[in-house]
Amino acid sequence: MEITTQPEDLIHQIDSWKEEVNEVREEVQLMRERLEQIALSVAPEEVMKSVEHFENRLLRQREVADEMFHDIKQFAKSQSDHPQTVIHDDRPVCDYETLQRRMEIFQKLFIELKEDFNHFMMNEV
């Protein structure tokens, strides 16, 4: 089964991905600020271990967000240099499907991180 994506739809998708990655960056920054408040407090050692664990996860999430944003920009640039209709089928066509799969994984992992973080904040602090 083939699905054809017109250049205008592709531009909209790219812009949507960029916006979502920026929103993740902002949320990660807010989570890091909340952790910093806990780190500056007098908290039990177990809580501090969890704070360090989440600091590491948030740092990595930010790195992945930066990589995704860069790759999305590079893909957008390649499309603007050579605008074309992208055809999707069962095999990868261009880098669109790869980028789309990476974005889906990025979204899934961030949702899991956010749920874990919120659980920690509600139960441990």
mmCIF file with all atom_site columns, C-alpha atoms in Angstrom:
data_model
loop_
_atom_site.group_PDB
_atom_site.id
_atom_site.type_symbol
_atom_site.label_atom_id
_atom_site.label_alt_id
_atom_site.label_comp_id
_atom_site.label_asym_id
_atom_site.label_entity_id
_atom_site.label_seq_id
_atom_site.pdbx_PDB_ins_code
_atom_site.Cartn_x
_atom_site.Cartn_y
_atom_site.Cartn_z
_atom_site.occupancy
_atom_site.B_iso_or_equiv
_atom_site.pdbx_formal_charge
_atom_site.auth_seq_id
_atom_site.auth_comp_id
_atom_site.auth_asym_id
_atom_site.auth_atom_id
_atom_site.pdbx_PDB_model_num
ATOM 1   C CA . MET A 1 1   ? 0.000  0.000  0.000  1.00 0.00 ? 1   MET A CA 1
ATOM 2   C CA . GLU A 1 2   ? 1.376  3.378  -0.986 1.00 0.00 ? 2   GLU A CA 1
ATOM 3   C CA . ILE A 1 3   ? 0.543  6.701  0.604  1.00 0.00 ? 3   ILE A CA 1
ATOM 4   C CA . THR A 1 4   ? 1.642  9.827  -1.205 1.00 0.00 ? 4   THR A CA 1
ATOM 5   C CA . THR A 1 5   ? 2.631  12.879 0.795  1.00 0.00 ? 5   THR A CA 1
ATOM 6   C CA . GLN A 1 6   ? 2.524  16.201 -0.994 1.00 0.00 ? 6   GLN A CA 1
ATOM 7   C CA . PRO A 1 7   ? 5.311  18.713 -0.302 1.00 0.00 ? 7   PRO A CA 1
ATOM 8   C CA . GLU A 1 8   ? 2.920  21.023 1.597  1.00 0.00 ? 8   GLU A CA 1
ATOM 9   C CA . ASP A 1 9   ? 1.893  18.168 3.898  1.00 0.00 ? 9   ASP A CA 1
ATOM 10  C CA . LEU A 1 10  ? 5.525  17.274 4.428  1.00 0.00 ? 10  LEU A CA 1
ATOM 11  C CA . ILE A 1 11  ? 6.357  20.859 5.402  1.00 0.00 ? 11  ILE A CA 1
ATOM 12  C CA . HIS A 1 12  ? 3.456  20.837 7.862  1.00 0.00 ? 12  HIS A CA 1
ATOM 13  C CA . GLN A 1 13  ? 4.675  17.535 9.349  1.00 0.00 ? 13  GLN A CA 1
ATOM 14  C CA . ILE A 1 14  ? 8.228  18.853 9.703  1.00 0.00 ? 14  ILE A CA 1
ATOM 15  C CA . ASP A 1 15  ? 6.990  22.026 11.409 1.00 0.00 ? 15  ASP A CA 1
ATOM 16  C CA . SER A 1 16  ? 4.848  19.940 13.727 1.00 0.00 ? 16  SER A CA 1
ATOM 17  C CA . TRP A 1 17  ? 7.831  17.778 14.688 1.00 0.00 ? 17  TRP A CA 1
ATOM 18  C CA . LYS A 1 18  ? 9.998  20.834 15.351 1.00 0.00 ? 18  LYS A CA 1
ATOM 19  C CA . GLU A 1 19  ? 7.299  22.305 17.569 1.00 0.00 ? 19  GLU A CA 1
ATOM 20  C CA . GLU A 1 20  ? 6.898  19.061 19.483 1.00 0.00 ? 20  GLU A CA 1
ATOM 21  C CA . VAL A 1 21  ? 10.650 18.717 20.046 1.00 0.00 ? 21  VAL A CA 1
ATOM 22  C CA . ASN A 1 22  ? 10.777 22.300 21.331 1.00 0.00 ? 22  ASN A CA 1
ATOM 23  C CA . GLU A 1 23  ? 7.898  21.573 23.709 1.00 0.00 ? 23  GLU A CA 1
ATOM 24  C CA . VAL A 1 24  ? 9.805  18.557 25.032 1.00 0.00 ? 24  VAL A CA 1
ATOM 25  C CA . ARG A 1 25  ? 12.871 20.749 25.555 1.00 0.00 ? 25  ARG A CA 1
ATOM 26  C CA . GLU A 1 26  ? 10.782 23.214 27.558 1.00 0.00 ? 26  GLU A CA 1
ATOM 27  C CA . GLU A 1 27  ? 9.195  20.471 29.673 1.00 0.00 ? 27  GLU A CA 1
ATOM 28  C CA . VAL A 1 28  ? 12.583 18.902 30.349 1.00 0.00 ? 28  VAL A CA 1
ATOM 29  C CA . GLN A 1 29  ? 13.865 22.280 31.541 1.00 0.00 ? 29  GLN A CA 1
ATOM 30  C CA . LEU A 1 30  ? 10.904 22.632 33.914 1.00 0.00 ? 30  LEU A CA 1
ATOM 31  C CA . MET A 1 31  ? 11.470 19.125 35.270 1.00 0.00 ? 31  MET A CA 1
ATOM 32  C CA . ARG A 1 32  ? 15.162 19.876 35.806 1.00 0.00 ? 32  ARG A CA 1
ATOM 33  C CA . GLU A 1 33  ? 14.235 23.021 37.743 1.00 0.00 ? 33  GLU A CA 1
ATOM 34  C CA . ARG A 1 34  ? 11.914 20.992 39.973 1.00 0.00 ? 34  ARG A CA 1
ATOM 35  C CA . LEU A 1 35  ? 14.684 18.465 40.605 1.00 0.00 ? 35  LEU A CA 1
ATOM 36  C CA . GLU A 1 36  ? 17.097 21.257 41.425 1.00 0.00 ? 36  GLU A CA 1
ATOM 37  C CA . GLN A 1 37  ? 14.747 22.456 44.162 1.00 0.00 ? 37  GLN A CA 1
ATOM 38  C CA . ILE A 1 38  ? 14.736 18.964 45.666 1.00 0.00 ? 38  ILE A CA 1
ATOM 39  C CA . ALA A 1 39  ? 18.519 18.663 45.340 1.00 0.00 ? 39  ALA A CA 1
ATOM 40  C CA . LEU A 1 40  ? 18.949 21.908 47.303 1.00 0.00 ? 40  LEU A CA 1
ATOM 41  C CA . SER A 1 41  ? 16.681 20.662 50.074 1.00 0.00 ? 41  SER A CA 1
ATOM 42  C CA . VAL A 1 42  ? 17.467 18.287 52.883 1.00 0.00 ? 42  VAL A CA 1
ATOM 43  C CA . ALA A 1 43  ? 16.017 15.077 51.503 1.00 0.00 ? 43  ALA A CA 1
ATOM 44  C CA . PRO A 1 44  ? 16.636 11.438 52.451 1.00 0.00 ? 44  PRO A CA 1
ATOM 45  C CA . GLU A 1 45  ? 19.458 9.643  50.651 1.00 0.00 ? 45  GLU A CA 1
ATOM 46  C CA . GLU A 1 46  ? 17.030 7.447  48.717 1.00 0.00 ? 46  GLU A CA 1
ATOM 47  C CA . VAL A 1 47  ? 15.247 10.503 47.333 1.00 0.00 ? 47  VAL A CA 1
ATOM 48  C CA . MET A 1 48  ? 18.592 12.043 46.366 1.00 0.00 ? 48  MET A CA 1
ATOM 49  C CA . LYS A 1 49  ? 19.508 8.876  44.467 1.00 0.00 ? 49  LYS A CA 1
ATOM 50  C CA . SER A 1 50  ? 16.252 9.183  42.551 1.00 0.00 ? 50  SER A CA 1
ATOM 51  C CA . VAL A 1 51  ? 16.968 12.854 41.884 1.00 0.00 ? 51  VAL A CA 1
ATOM 52  C CA . GLU A 1 52  ? 20.334 11.911 40.384 1.00 0.00 ? 52  GLU A CA 1
ATOM 53  C CA . HIS A 1 53  ? 18.689 9.157  38.343 1.00 0.00 ? 53  HIS A CA 1
ATOM 54  C CA . PHE A 1 54  ? 16.157 11.615 36.886 1.00 0.00 ? 54  PHE A CA 1
ATOM 55  C CA . GLU A 1 55  ? 18.832 14.258 36.299 1.00 0.00 ? 55  GLU A CA 1
ATOM 56  C CA . ASN A 1 56  ? 20.666 11.736 34.120 1.00 0.00 ? 56  ASN A CA 1
ATOM 57  C CA . ARG A 1 57  ? 17.517 10.739 32.254 1.00 0.00 ? 57  ARG A CA 1
ATOM 58  C CA . LEU A 1 58  ? 16.562 14.362 31.667 1.00 0.00 ? 58  LEU A CA 1
ATOM 59  C CA . LEU A 1 59  ? 20.052 15.206 30.457 1.00 0.00 ? 59  LEU A CA 1
ATOM 60  C CA . ARG A 1 60  ? 19.885 12.345 27.970 1.00 0.00 ? 60  ARG A CA 1
ATOM 61  C CA . GLN A 1 61  ? 16.376 13.355 26.902 1.00 0.00 ? 61  GLN A CA 1
ATOM 62  C CA . ARG A 1 62  ? 17.644 16.860 26.173 1.00 0.00 ? 62  ARG A CA 1
ATOM 63  C CA . GLU A 1 63  ? 20.526 15.440 24.119 1.00 0.00 ? 63  GLU A CA 1
ATOM 64  C CA . VAL A 1 64  ? 18.125 13.284 22.110 1.00 0.00 ? 64  VAL A CA 1
ATOM 65  C CA . ALA A 1 65  ? 15.801 16.273 21.596 1.00 0.00 ? 65  ALA A CA 1
ATOM 66  C CA . ASP A 1 66  ? 18.721 18.321 20.284 1.00 0.00 ? 66  ASP A CA 1
ATOM 67  C CA . GLU A 1 67  ? 19.708 15.490 17.921 1.00 0.00 ? 67  GLU A CA 1
ATOM 68  C CA . MET A 1 68  ? 16.112 15.104 16.699 1.00 0.00 ? 68  MET A CA 1
ATOM 69  C CA . PHE A 1 69  ? 15.751 18.833 16.097 1.00 0.00 ? 69  PHE A CA 1
ATOM 70  C CA . HIS A 1 70  ? 19.014 18.923 14.142 1.00 0.00 ? 70  HIS A CA 1
ATOM 71  C CA . ASP A 1 71  ? 18.019 15.922 12.035 1.00 0.00 ? 71  ASP A CA 1
ATOM 72  C CA . ILE A 1 72  ? 14.560 17.359 11.355 1.00 0.00 ? 72  ILE A CA 1
ATOM 73  C CA . LYS A 1 73  ? 16.144 20.627 10.223 1.00 0.00 ? 73  LYS A CA 1
ATOM 74  C CA . GLN A 1 74  ? 18.572 18.748 7.972  1.00 0.00 ? 74  GLN A CA 1
ATOM 75  C CA . PHE A 1 75  ? 15.719 16.742 6.464  1.00 0.00 ? 75  PHE A CA 1
ATOM 76  C CA . ALA A 1 76  ? 13.716 19.937 5.901  1.00 0.00 ? 76  ALA A CA 1
ATOM 77  C CA . LYS A 1 77  ? 16.705 21.536 4.199  1.00 0.00 ? 77  LYS A CA 1
ATOM 78  C CA . SER A 1 78  ? 17.197 18.534 1.929  1.00 0.00 ? 78  SER A CA 1
ATOM 79  C CA . GLN A 1 79  ? 13.526 18.701 0.978  1.00 0.00 ? 79  GLN A CA 1
ATOM 80  C CA . SER A 1 80  ? 13.637 22.421 0.246  1.00 0.00 ? 80  SER A CA 1
ATOM 81  C CA . ASP A 1 81  ? 16.735 21.940 -1.928 1.00 0.00 ? 81  ASP A CA 1
ATOM 82  C CA . HIS A 1 82  ? 14.945 19.234 -3.893 1.00 0.00 ? 82  HIS A CA 1
ATOM 83  C CA . PRO A 1 83  ? 11.184 19.571 -3.334 1.00 0.00 ? 83  PRO A CA 1
ATOM 84  C CA . GLN A 1 84  ? 9.417  16.393 -4.321 1.00 0.00 ? 84  GLN A CA 1
ATOM 85  C CA . THR A 1 85  ? 6.500  14.149 -3.565 1.00 0.00 ? 85  THR A CA 1
ATOM 86  C CA . VAL A 1 86  ? 7.556  11.448 -1.118 1.00 0.00 ? 86  VAL A CA 1
ATOM 87  C CA . ILE A 1 87  ? 6.009  8.021  -1.634 1.00 0.00 ? 87  ILE A CA 1
ATOM 88  C CA . HIS A 1 88  ? 5.739  5.656  1.326  1.00 0.00 ? 88  HIS A CA 1
ATOM 89  C CA . ASP A 1 89  ? 5.329  1.934  1.024  1.00 0.00 ? 89  ASP A CA 1
ATOM 90  C CA . ASP A 1 90  ? 6.644  -1.097 2.866  1.00 0.00 ? 90  ASP A CA 1
ATOM 91  C CA . ARG A 1 91  ? 10.290 -0.195 2.302  1.00 0.00 ? 91  ARG A CA 1
ATOM 92  C CA . PRO A 1 92  ? 12.049 2.992  3.423  1.00 0.00 ? 92  PRO A CA 1
ATOM 93  C CA . VAL A 1 93  ? 11.832 5.807  0.916  1.00 0.00 ? 93  VAL A CA 1
ATOM 94  C CA . CYS A 1 94  ? 14.271 8.682  1.472  1.00 0.00 ? 94  CYS A CA 1
ATOM 95  C CA . ASP A 1 95  ? 14.785 9.429  5.130  1.00 0.00 ? 95  ASP A CA 1
ATOM 96  C CA . TYR A 1 96  ? 11.184 10.318 5.887  1.00 0.00 ? 96  TYR A CA 1
ATOM 97  C CA . GLU A 1 97  ? 10.115 6.940  7.268  1.00 0.00 ? 97  GLU A CA 1
ATOM 98  C CA . THR A 1 98  ? 13.250 6.620  9.354  1.00 0.00 ? 98  THR A CA 1
ATOM 99  C CA . LEU A 1 99  ? 12.708 10.080 10.774 1.00 0.00 ? 99  LEU A CA 1
ATOM 100 C CA . GLN A 1 100 ? 9.046  9.322  11.377 1.00 0.00 ? 100 GLN A CA 1
ATOM 101 C CA . ARG A 1 101 ? 9.905  6.104  13.266 1.00 0.00 ? 101 ARG A CA 1
ATOM 102 C CA . ARG A 1 102 ? 12.519 7.943  15.319 1.00 0.00 ? 102 ARG A CA 1
ATOM 103 C CA . MET A 1 103 ? 9.982  10.635 16.154 1.00 0.00 ? 103 MET A CA 1
ATOM 104 C CA . GLU A 1 104 ? 7.462  8.005  17.291 1.00 0.00 ? 104 GLU A CA 1
ATOM 105 C CA . ILE A 1 105 ? 10.094 6.411  19.545 1.00 0.00 ? 105 ILE A CA 1
ATOM 106 C CA . PHE A 1 106 ? 11.110 9.867  20.823 1.00 0.00 ? 106 PHE A CA 1
ATOM 107 C CA . GLN A 1 107 ? 7.479  10.617 21.718 1.00 0.00 ? 107 GLN A CA 1
ATOM 108 C CA . LYS A 1 108 ? 6.955  7.234  23.392 1.00 0.00 ? 108 LYS A CA 1
ATOM 109 C CA . LEU A 1 109 ? 10.110 7.478  25.498 1.00 0.00 ? 109 LEU A CA 1
ATOM 110 C CA . PHE A 1 110 ? 9.337  11.026 26.573 1.00 0.00 ? 110 PHE A CA 1
ATOM 111 C CA . ILE A 1 111 ? 5.838  10.042 27.667 1.00 0.00 ? 111 ILE A CA 1
ATOM 112 C CA . GLU A 1 112 ? 7.323  7.206  29.749 1.00 0.00 ? 112 GLU A CA 1
ATOM 113 C CA . LEU A 1 113 ? 9.893  9.562  31.280 1.00 0.00 ? 113 LEU A CA 1
ATOM 114 C CA . LYS A 1 114 ? 7.229  12.121 32.092 1.00 0.00 ? 114 LYS A CA 1
ATOM 115 C CA . GLU A 1 115 ? 5.002  9.490  33.731 1.00 0.00 ? 115 GLU A CA 1
ATOM 116 C CA . ASP A 1 116 ? 7.912  8.156  35.795 1.00 0.00 ? 116 ASP A CA 1
ATOM 117 C CA . PHE A 1 117 ? 8.906  11.667 36.799 1.00 0.00 ? 117 PHE A CA 1
ATOM 118 C CA . ASN A 1 118 ? 5.369  12.640 37.824 1.00 0.00 ? 118 ASN A CA 1
ATOM 119 C CA . HIS A 1 119 ? 5.035  9.408  39.806 1.00 0.00 ? 119 HIS A CA 1
ATOM 120 C CA . PHE A 1 120 ? 8.297  10.203 41.608 1.00 0.00 ? 120 PHE A CA 1
ATOM 121 C CA . MET A 1 121 ? 7.212  13.762 42.332 1.00 0.00 ? 121 MET A CA 1
ATOM 122 C CA . MET A 1 122 ? 3.845  12.651 43.730 1.00 0.00 ? 122 MET A CA 1
ATOM 123 C CA . ASN A 1 123 ? 5.091  9.734  45.818 1.00 0.00 ? 123 ASN A CA 1
ATOM 124 C CA . GLU A 1 124 ? 8.623  10.518 46.909 1.00 0.00 ? 124 GLU A CA 1
ATOM 125 C CA . VAL A 1 125 ? 8.626  14.213 47.575 1.00 0.00 ? 125 VAL A CA 1
#
